[in-house]
Structure formats: C-alpha cells, structure tokens
Coordinates of C-alpha atoms in Angstrom, one line a residue:
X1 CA 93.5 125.9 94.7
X2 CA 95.1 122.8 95.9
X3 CA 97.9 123.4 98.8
X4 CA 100.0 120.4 98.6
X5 CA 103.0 119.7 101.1
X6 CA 105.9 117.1 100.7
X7 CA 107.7 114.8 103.3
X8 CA 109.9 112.4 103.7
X9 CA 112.7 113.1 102.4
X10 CA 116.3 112.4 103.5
X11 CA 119.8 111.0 102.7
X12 CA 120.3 107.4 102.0
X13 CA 123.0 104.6 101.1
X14 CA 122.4 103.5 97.2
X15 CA 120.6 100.0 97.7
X16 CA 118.0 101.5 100.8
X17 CA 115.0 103.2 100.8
X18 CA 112.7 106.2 101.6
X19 CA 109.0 106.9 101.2
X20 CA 107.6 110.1 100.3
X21 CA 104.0 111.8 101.3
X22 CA 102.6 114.8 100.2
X23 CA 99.0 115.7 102.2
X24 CA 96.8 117.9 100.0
X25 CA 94.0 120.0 100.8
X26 CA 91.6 120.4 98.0
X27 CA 88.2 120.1 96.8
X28 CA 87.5 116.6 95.3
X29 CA 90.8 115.2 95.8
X30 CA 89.9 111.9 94.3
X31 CA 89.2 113.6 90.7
X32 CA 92.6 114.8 90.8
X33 CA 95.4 113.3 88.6
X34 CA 98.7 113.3 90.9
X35 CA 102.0 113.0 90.1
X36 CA 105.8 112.5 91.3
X37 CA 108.4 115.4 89.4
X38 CA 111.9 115.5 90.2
X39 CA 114.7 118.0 89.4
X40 CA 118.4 117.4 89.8
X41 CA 121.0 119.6 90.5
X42 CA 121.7 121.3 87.4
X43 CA 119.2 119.8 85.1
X44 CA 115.4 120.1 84.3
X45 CA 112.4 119.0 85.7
X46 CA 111.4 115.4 85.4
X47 CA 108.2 113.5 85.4
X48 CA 109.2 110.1 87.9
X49 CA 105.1 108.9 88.0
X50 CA 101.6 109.6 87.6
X51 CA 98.6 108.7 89.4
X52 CA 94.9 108.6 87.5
X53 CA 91.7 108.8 89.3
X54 CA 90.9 105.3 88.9
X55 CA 94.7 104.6 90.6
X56 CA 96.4 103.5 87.6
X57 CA 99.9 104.4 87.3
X58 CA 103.0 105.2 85.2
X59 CA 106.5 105.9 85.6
X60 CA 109.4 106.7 84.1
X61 CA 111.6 103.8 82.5
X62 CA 114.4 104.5 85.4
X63 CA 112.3 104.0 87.9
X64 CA 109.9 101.4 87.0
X65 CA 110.2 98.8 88.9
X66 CA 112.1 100.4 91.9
X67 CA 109.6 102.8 92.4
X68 CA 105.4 102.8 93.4
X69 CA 103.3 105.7 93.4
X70 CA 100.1 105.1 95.1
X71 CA 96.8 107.6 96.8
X72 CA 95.1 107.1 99.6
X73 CA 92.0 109.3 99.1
X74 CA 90.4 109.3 102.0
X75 CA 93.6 110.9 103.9
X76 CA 93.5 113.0 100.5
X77 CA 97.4 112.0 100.8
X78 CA 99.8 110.7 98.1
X79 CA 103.0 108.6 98.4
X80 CA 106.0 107.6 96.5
X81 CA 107.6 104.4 98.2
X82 CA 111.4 104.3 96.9
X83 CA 113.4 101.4 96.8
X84 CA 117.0 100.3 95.5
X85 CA 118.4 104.2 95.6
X86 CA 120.6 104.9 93.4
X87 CA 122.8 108.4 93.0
X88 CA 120.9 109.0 90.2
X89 CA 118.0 109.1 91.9
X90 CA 119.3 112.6 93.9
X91 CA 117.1 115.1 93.6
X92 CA 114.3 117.7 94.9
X93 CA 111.2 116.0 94.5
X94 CA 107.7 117.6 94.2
X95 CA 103.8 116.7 94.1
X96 CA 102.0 118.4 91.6
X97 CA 98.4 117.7 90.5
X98 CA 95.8 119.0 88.2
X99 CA 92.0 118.8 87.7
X100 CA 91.2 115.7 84.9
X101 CA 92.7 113.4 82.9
X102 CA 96.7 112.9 83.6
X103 CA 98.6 113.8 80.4
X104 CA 101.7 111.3 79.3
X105 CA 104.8 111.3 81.4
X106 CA 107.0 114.2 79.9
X107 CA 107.3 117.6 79.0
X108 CA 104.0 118.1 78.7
X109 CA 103.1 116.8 81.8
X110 CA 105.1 119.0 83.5
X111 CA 103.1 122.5 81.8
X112 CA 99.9 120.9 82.5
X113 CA 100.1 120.5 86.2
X114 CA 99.2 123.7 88.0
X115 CA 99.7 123.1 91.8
X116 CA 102.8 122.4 93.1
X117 CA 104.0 121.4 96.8
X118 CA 107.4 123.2 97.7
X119 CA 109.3 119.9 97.2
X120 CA 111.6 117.5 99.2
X121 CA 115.1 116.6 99.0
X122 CA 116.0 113.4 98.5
X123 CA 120.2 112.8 98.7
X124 CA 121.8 109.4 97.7
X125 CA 125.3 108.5 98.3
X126 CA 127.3 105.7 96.4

C-alpha cells in the first residue's frame, strides 16, 4: 500500500504561481506511474498530468505548457510546479499512483489508480 501526502497548496493571484509535493512511502517507488488529478467544485475528477517510470510526461491540453510534473525518486517525492494561474485552475488536487504502466490521461486513468493522497486545495482569484 502506498501512503501518499499532498502540500503546497494555497491561494493565489491569476498570473502567479504555486508548487505542489506529495512524499510517498512505498515499496519501489521508482516503478510507480504518478500522477496529478484535480476536482473542482461541483464537477468531476480530472486527470492534470502523468508521470512514467522512465520520467516522461503528459498533461492535459489546459495545462500544457503552464504546468510541469516531475519525480524525484530518491526523496520518493513528486511535484507539480504551477505557473500562469488561472481561476480555472481552482481546485482540490490529489497524487495518485499505481503499480506499471500509466494509462492515457482520462477517465480511465482515474479507475486505474488505486492510492490516493487526501488532496490539496489550490484557490485562484481573478
């Protein structure tokens, strides 16, 4: 079982920036894929990036760009550096991973990961 445990969070101006950690403890971190998942008030879970063993990443088309999602596996910790906030961009955000290969960004992402930090809330104001 992986214990996973967000930080970072905060409220920000659109146009600034926060960065995100989540520290994990678990068993052969670096064969874990990793991953970003936000949910805003009112609406459904959302996959924001992925992380694959070998450190190559995806994100969502709203973020890319804005957003970089990166592991440090020897502090078995995972980050998500956000930059240009927008209001859009409010939100809880979570670390989730699973054992394996890291499934496309999207709904089926989301079933597929089965540990889950209790998530961070991340607030921006126009």
């Amino acid at each position: 079982q992986v214990q996973l445990v967000e930080s970072g969070g905060g409220s920000v101006e659109a146009g600034g920036s926060l960065r995100l950690s989540c520290a994990a403890s678990a068993f052969m971190y670096d064969s874990l894929c990793l991953a970003w998942i936000r949910q805003a008030p009112q609406k459904e879970r959302e996959g924001v990036a992925i992380i694959r063993r070998d450190a190559t990443a995806d994100y969502v088309d709203s973020v890319r760009g804005r957003f970089t999602i990166s592991r440090d596996n020897a502090k078995k910790t995972l980050y998500l550096q956000m930059n240009n906030l927008k209001p859009e961009d409010t939100g809880l955000y979570f670390c989730a991973a699973r054992a394996g290969s890291c499934p496309m960004l999207g709904p089926m992402l989301i079933r597929q990961l089965t540990s889950w930090g209790q998530g961070t809330q991340v607030t921006v104001s126009s």
